[in-house]
Amino acid sequence: MATTLLRSSPPTPLHGYRDETVNGWLVCIPTGPVLDTTMDCILQGITAIGNRLEGMNSSISTFTAKTKSICMDIVGFQNHMTDLEHRVTVVEDQLNNLPERDQELLILRRKLIDLEGWSQRDNSLFFGLPEHVEGSDTAGSLKTTLPKLIGLTFDPPLQFQRTHLIGPMRQDSSSCPHPIIICFLHHEQVRQVLTAAHSQGPYSYKGHKVLIAADFSGETNERRKAFLSL
């Protein structure tokens, strides 16, 4: 749109304008060159505004992309927090159940000790029997040596499930011999041997002091000692 100037008195005519009187006012209406210049300015302004809008659109697109990236990071963080909360809840539940679990473990431990004691009730330990004296057939030698050692007669004859040394065989006969563990076939026989050993004390075999004891764990021995005071 061309620019129109209003004047109240007749001045010197402006270059590029023509004068017209409208309602008593002197109106300067732009002519060709001024109009073209004005339109060019307007177009330049519109072009500049368009360029600025394009820059703003690019900035908005960049901002939108960054916002989406931030939103994705927030979603990932929320998922991570949810997982952490679940883990914390599980740990809290486990901590709350610790006293109950401790009690269960204590019961299981007592049962295990009891089962171990029952599995060892037919065993006896022999300390001080010299190695290499019984020969390679330890079980056969003990079946004849043990009744003479403790002064008992067994009917039926002694029967062992298994016998073995505790630890590797020593070649030096002067060193302290290994203990021998014997698992009796009949519980009554091991009970007779342990009763005699308890009442008669240490035995002597070919110049060696021999001790006989039950093969129980430390916990079982402590329980047995507690019953002795009753």
mmCIF file of C-alpha atoms in Angstrom:
data_model
loop_
_atom_site.group_PDB
_atom_site.id
_atom_site.type_symbol
_atom_site.label_atom_id
_atom_site.label_comp_id
_atom_site.label_asym_id
_atom_site.label_seq_id
_atom_site.Cartn_x
_atom_site.Cartn_y
_atom_site.Cartn_z
ATOM 1 C CA MET A 1 0.000 0.000 0.000
ATOM 2 C CA ALA A 2 1.398 3.447 -0.890
ATOM 3 C CA THR A 3 2.028 5.999 1.831
ATOM 4 C CA THR A 4 -0.216 9.107 1.796
ATOM 5 C CA LEU A 5 0.828 12.366 3.466
ATOM 6 C CA LEU A 6 -1.685 14.885 4.858
ATOM 7 C CA ARG A 7 -0.813 18.542 4.955
ATOM 8 C CA SER A 8 -2.850 21.517 6.258
ATOM 9 C CA SER A 9 -1.137 24.221 4.192
ATOM 10 C CA PRO A 10 0.173 24.250 0.651
ATOM 11 C CA PRO A 11 3.915 23.608 0.888
ATOM 12 C CA THR A 12 6.395 23.109 -1.836
ATOM 13 C CA PRO A 13 5.406 19.987 -3.765
ATOM 14 C CA LEU A 14 7.408 16.897 -2.742
ATOM 15 C CA HIS A 15 9.394 15.018 -5.301
ATOM 16 C CA GLY A 16 7.626 11.824 -6.280
ATOM 17 C CA TYR A 17 4.279 12.915 -4.906
ATOM 18 C CA ARG A 18 1.267 14.707 -6.396
ATOM 19 C CA ASP A 19 -0.989 16.939 -4.366
ATOM 20 C CA GLU A 20 -4.740 16.494 -4.073
ATOM 21 C CA THR A 21 -7.237 18.261 -1.815
ATOM 22 C CA VAL A 22 -9.470 15.948 0.170
ATOM 23 C CA ASN A 23 -11.991 17.489 2.628
ATOM 24 C CA GLY A 24 -9.870 20.560 2.934
ATOM 25 C CA TRP A 25 -6.665 18.671 3.468
ATOM 26 C CA LEU A 26 -3.809 18.671 1.062
ATOM 27 C CA VAL A 27 -2.989 15.054 0.383
ATOM 28 C CA CYS A 28 0.347 13.992 -1.105
ATOM 29 C CA ILE A 29 -0.120 10.809 -3.077
ATOM 30 C CA PRO A 30 3.069 8.944 -4.098
ATOM 31 C CA THR A 31 3.713 8.447 -7.752
ATOM 32 C CA GLY A 32 5.475 5.554 -9.615
ATOM 33 C CA PRO A 33 9.096 5.540 -8.365
ATOM 34 C CA VAL A 34 8.144 6.089 -4.740
ATOM 35 C CA LEU A 35 5.524 3.348 -4.908
ATOM 36 C CA ASP A 36 8.010 0.875 -6.396
ATOM 37 C CA THR A 37 10.567 1.724 -3.723
ATOM 38 C CA THR A 38 7.980 1.244 -1.002
ATOM 39 C CA MET A 39 6.906 -2.135 -2.379
ATOM 40 C CA ASP A 40 10.521 -3.245 -2.606
ATOM 41 C CA CYS A 41 11.013 -2.325 1.039
ATOM 42 C CA ILE A 42 7.897 -4.241 1.981
ATOM 43 C CA LEU A 43 9.030 -7.285 0.007
ATOM 44 C CA GLN A 44 12.459 -7.125 1.584
ATOM 45 C CA GLY A 45 10.847 -6.931 4.997
ATOM 46 C CA ILE A 46 8.614 -9.893 4.217
ATOM 47 C CA THR A 47 11.614 -11.842 2.941
ATOM 48 C CA ALA A 48 13.559 -11.015 6.095
ATOM 49 C CA ILE A 49 10.608 -12.073 8.223
ATOM 50 C CA GLY A 50 10.357 -15.320 6.239
ATOM 51 C CA ASN A 51 14.044 -16.001 6.742
ATOM 52 C CA ARG A 52 13.684 -15.376 10.442
ATOM 53 C CA LEU A 53 10.668 -17.680 10.567
ATOM 54 C CA GLU A 54 12.656 -20.395 8.805
ATOM 55 C CA GLY A 55 15.423 -19.963 11.363
ATOM 56 C CA MET A 56 12.845 -20.153 14.127
ATOM 57 C CA ASN A 57 11.387 -23.314 12.560
ATOM 58 C CA SER A 58 14.862 -24.869 12.465
ATOM 59 C CA SER A 59 15.425 -23.897 16.091
ATOM 60 C CA ILE A 60 12.022 -25.284 17.025
ATOM 61 C CA SER A 61 12.825 -28.552 15.220
ATOM 62 C CA THR A 62 16.132 -28.814 17.081
ATOM 63 C CA PHE A 63 14.387 -28.015 20.357
ATOM 64 C CA THR A 64 11.709 -30.630 19.601
ATOM 65 C CA ALA A 65 14.352 -33.286 18.868
ATOM 66 C CA LYS A 66 16.200 -32.465 22.087
ATOM 67 C CA THR A 67 12.919 -32.527 23.995
ATOM 68 C CA LYS A 68 12.109 -35.981 22.598
ATOM 69 C CA SER A 69 15.583 -37.188 23.581
ATOM 70 C CA ILE A 70 15.099 -35.815 27.093
ATOM 71 C CA CYS A 71 11.680 -37.479 27.289
ATOM 72 C CA MET A 72 13.219 -40.812 26.279
ATOM 73 C CA ASP A 73 15.912 -40.367 28.921
ATOM 74 C CA ILE A 74 13.232 -39.592 31.499
ATOM 75 C CA VAL A 75 11.287 -42.726 30.515
ATOM 76 C CA GLY A 76 14.460 -44.809 30.812
ATOM 77 C CA PHE A 77 15.203 -43.238 34.190
ATOM 78 C CA GLN A 78 11.656 -43.958 35.358
ATOM 79 C CA ASN A 79 11.999 -47.598 34.273
ATOM 80 C CA HIS A 80 15.327 -47.801 36.088
ATOM 81 C CA MET A 81 13.773 -46.295 39.217
ATOM 82 C CA THR A 82 10.886 -48.760 38.996
ATOM 83 C CA ASP A 83 13.354 -51.642 38.804
ATOM 84 C CA LEU A 84 15.312 -50.241 41.753
ATOM 85 C CA GLU A 85 12.124 -49.846 43.789
ATOM 86 C CA HIS A 86 11.223 -53.461 43.033
ATOM 87 C CA ARG A 87 14.661 -54.647 44.101
ATOM 88 C CA VAL A 88 14.521 -52.570 47.272
ATOM 89 C CA THR A 89 11.103 -54.052 48.035
ATOM 90 C CA VAL A 90 12.462 -57.569 47.563
ATOM 91 C CA VAL A 91 15.436 -56.808 49.833
ATOM 92 C CA GLU A 92 13.144 -55.310 52.474
ATOM 93 C CA ASP A 93 10.933 -58.397 52.370
ATOM 94 C CA GLN A 94 13.988 -60.612 52.744
ATOM 95 C CA LEU A 95 15.247 -58.512 55.662
ATOM 96 C CA ASN A 96 11.855 -58.740 57.322
ATOM 97 C CA ASN A 97 11.991 -62.523 56.930
ATOM 98 C CA LEU A 98 15.534 -62.863 58.305
ATOM 99 C CA PRO A 99 14.464 -63.863 61.838
ATOM 100 C CA GLU A 100 12.218 -66.562 60.380
ATOM 101 C CA ARG A 101 14.993 -67.742 58.063
ATOM 102 C CA ASP A 102 17.474 -67.785 60.946
ATOM 103 C CA GLN A 103 15.092 -69.942 62.933
ATOM 104 C CA GLU A 104 14.671 -72.301 59.979
ATOM 105 C CA LEU A 105 18.447 -72.534 59.552
ATOM 106 C CA LEU A 106 18.850 -73.263 63.251
ATOM 107 C CA ILE A 107 16.286 -76.063 63.033
ATOM 108 C CA LEU A 108 17.969 -77.481 59.926
ATOM 109 C CA ARG A 109 21.374 -77.301 61.602
ATOM 110 C CA ARG A 110 20.077 -79.183 64.625
ATOM 111 C CA LYS A 111 18.542 -81.817 62.381
ATOM 112 C CA LEU A 112 21.786 -82.120 60.437
ATOM 113 C CA ILE A 113 23.781 -82.568 63.639
ATOM 114 C CA ASP A 114 21.273 -85.157 64.813
ATOM 115 C CA LEU A 115 21.480 -87.062 61.512
ATOM 116 C CA GLU A 116 25.266 -86.887 61.613
ATOM 117 C CA GLY A 117 25.220 -88.294 65.130
ATOM 118 C CA TRP A 118 22.982 -91.159 64.083
ATOM 119 C CA SER A 119 25.254 -91.940 61.137
ATOM 120 C CA GLN A 120 28.280 -92.030 63.496
ATOM 121 C CA ARG A 121 26.724 -93.966 66.348
ATOM 122 C CA ASP A 122 28.235 -97.255 65.107
ATOM 123 C CA ASN A 123 31.751 -95.769 64.818
ATOM 124 C CA SER A 124 34.617 -95.840 67.297
ATOM 125 C CA LEU A 125 38.054 -94.220 67.201
ATOM 126 C CA PHE A 126 41.258 -95.983 68.239
ATOM 127 C CA PHE A 127 44.238 -93.800 69.145
ATOM 128 C CA GLY A 128 47.762 -95.104 69.649
ATOM 129 C CA LEU A 129 47.622 -98.405 67.780
ATOM 130 C CA PRO A 130 51.019 -98.663 66.048
ATOM 131 C CA GLU A 131 50.938 -98.681 62.282
ATOM 132 C CA HIS A 132 52.296 -101.641 60.285
ATOM 133 C CA VAL A 133 51.659 -103.911 63.318
ATOM 134 C CA GLU A 134 48.280 -105.204 62.172
ATOM 135 C CA GLY A 135 49.526 -105.904 58.662
ATOM 136 C CA SER A 136 47.647 -105.077 55.504
ATOM 137 C CA ASP A 137 44.401 -106.637 56.768
ATOM 138 C CA THR A 138 43.528 -104.099 59.450
ATOM 139 C CA ALA A 139 39.952 -105.322 59.876
ATOM 140 C CA GLY A 140 40.949 -108.984 60.192
ATOM 141 C CA SER A 141 43.701 -108.190 62.709
ATOM 142 C CA LEU A 142 41.417 -106.038 64.863
ATOM 143 C CA LYS A 143 38.764 -108.739 65.016
ATOM 144 C CA THR A 144 41.247 -110.902 66.950
ATOM 145 C CA THR A 145 43.224 -108.119 68.661
ATOM 146 C CA LEU A 146 40.316 -106.050 70.010
ATOM 147 C CA PRO A 147 38.661 -108.760 72.193
ATOM 148 C CA LYS A 148 42.049 -109.509 73.799
ATOM 149 C CA LEU A 149 42.792 -105.820 74.251
ATOM 150 C CA ILE A 150 39.610 -104.977 76.147
ATOM 151 C CA GLY A 151 39.042 -108.417 77.695
ATOM 152 C CA LEU A 152 35.616 -109.106 76.199
ATOM 153 C CA THR A 153 34.085 -112.013 74.337
ATOM 154 C CA PHE A 154 31.675 -111.179 71.552
ATOM 155 C CA ASP A 155 28.861 -113.430 70.428
ATOM 156 C CA PRO A 156 28.382 -113.242 67.515
ATOM 157 C CA PRO A 157 32.022 -112.497 66.639
ATOM 158 C CA LEU A 158 33.007 -108.940 65.830
ATOM 159 C CA GLN A 159 31.923 -107.747 62.427
ATOM 160 C CA PHE A 160 32.949 -104.433 60.877
ATOM 161 C CA GLN A 161 31.357 -102.542 58.034
ATOM 162 C CA ARG A 162 34.632 -100.747 57.311
ATOM 163 C CA THR A 163 37.919 -99.714 58.929
ATOM 164 C CA HIS A 164 40.470 -97.168 57.781
ATOM 165 C CA LEU A 165 43.233 -94.891 58.973
ATOM 166 C CA ILE A 166 42.588 -91.187 59.334
ATOM 167 C CA GLY A 167 45.213 -89.526 57.183
ATOM 168 C CA PRO A 168 48.001 -90.953 55.015
ATOM 169 C CA MET A 169 50.161 -93.878 56.111
ATOM 170 C CA ARG A 170 53.452 -92.864 57.775
ATOM 171 C CA GLN A 171 56.620 -94.754 56.858
ATOM 172 C CA ASP A 172 58.402 -93.806 60.084
ATOM 173 C CA SER A 173 57.257 -96.283 62.739
ATOM 174 C CA SER A 174 58.606 -94.067 65.526
ATOM 175 C CA SER A 175 56.197 -91.226 64.724
ATOM 176 C CA CYS A 176 52.784 -90.864 66.321
ATOM 177 C CA PRO A 177 50.421 -93.374 64.674
ATOM 178 C CA HIS A 178 47.289 -92.296 62.894
ATOM 179 C CA PRO A 179 43.909 -92.830 64.529
ATOM 180 C CA ILE A 180 41.901 -95.768 63.225
ATOM 181 C CA ILE A 181 38.156 -95.430 62.715
ATOM 182 C CA ILE A 182 36.019 -98.574 62.844
ATOM 183 C CA CYS A 183 32.386 -98.811 61.795
ATOM 184 C CA PHE A 184 30.800 -101.789 63.576
ATOM 185 C CA LEU A 185 28.127 -103.847 61.890
ATOM 186 C CA HIS A 186 26.173 -104.288 65.134
ATOM 187 C CA HIS A 187 25.493 -101.303 67.357
ATOM 188 C CA GLU A 188 25.440 -103.482 70.477
ATOM 189 C CA GLN A 189 29.080 -104.428 69.890
ATOM 190 C CA VAL A 190 30.288 -100.835 69.583
ATOM 191 C CA ARG A 191 28.319 -99.991 72.732
ATOM 192 C CA GLN A 192 30.083 -102.811 74.614
ATOM 193 C CA VAL A 193 33.502 -101.649 73.396
ATOM 194 C CA LEU A 194 32.899 -98.011 74.379
ATOM 195 C CA THR A 195 31.459 -98.981 77.776
ATOM 196 C CA ALA A 196 34.498 -101.142 78.548
ATOM 197 C CA ALA A 197 36.895 -98.438 77.350
ATOM 198 C CA HIS A 198 35.174 -95.844 79.520
ATOM 199 C CA SER A 199 35.317 -97.982 82.661
ATOM 200 C CA GLN A 200 38.749 -99.597 82.183
ATOM 201 C CA GLY A 201 40.670 -96.555 80.958
ATOM 202 C CA PRO A 202 43.587 -96.515 78.500
ATOM 203 C CA TYR A 203 44.900 -99.851 77.256
ATOM 204 C CA SER A 204 48.437 -100.944 76.494
ATOM 205 C CA TYR A 205 49.256 -102.714 73.255
ATOM 206 C CA LYS A 206 52.865 -103.762 72.552
ATOM 207 C CA GLY A 207 54.185 -100.879 74.604
ATOM 208 C CA HIS A 208 51.804 -98.318 73.112
ATOM 209 C CA LYS A 209 49.071 -96.494 75.016
ATOM 210 C CA VAL A 210 45.751 -97.080 73.268
ATOM 211 C CA LEU A 211 42.634 -94.948 73.745
ATOM 212 C CA ILE A 212 39.153 -95.792 72.454
ATOM 213 C CA ALA A 213 36.487 -93.117 71.977
ATOM 214 C CA ALA A 214 33.178 -92.581 70.225
ATOM 215 C CA ASP A 215 33.244 -90.902 66.828
ATOM 216 C CA PHE A 216 30.908 -87.940 67.324
ATOM 217 C CA SER A 217 31.066 -84.329 66.199
ATOM 218 C CA GLY A 218 31.931 -81.543 68.621
ATOM 219 C CA GLU A 219 28.298 -80.401 68.826
ATOM 220 C CA THR A 220 27.106 -83.917 69.652
ATOM 221 C CA ASN A 221 29.792 -84.329 72.315
ATOM 222 C CA GLU A 222 28.703 -81.057 73.928
ATOM 223 C CA ARG A 223 25.116 -82.295 74.014
ATOM 224 C CA ARG A 224 26.219 -85.575 75.574
ATOM 225 C CA LYS A 225 28.185 -83.695 78.245
ATOM 226 C CA ALA A 226 25.106 -81.620 79.049
ATOM 227 C CA PHE A 227 23.104 -84.793 79.711
ATOM 228 C CA LEU A 228 25.783 -86.131 82.077
ATOM 229 C CA SER A 229 25.037 -83.344 84.560
ATOM 230 C CA LEU A 230 21.330 -84.219 84.763
#
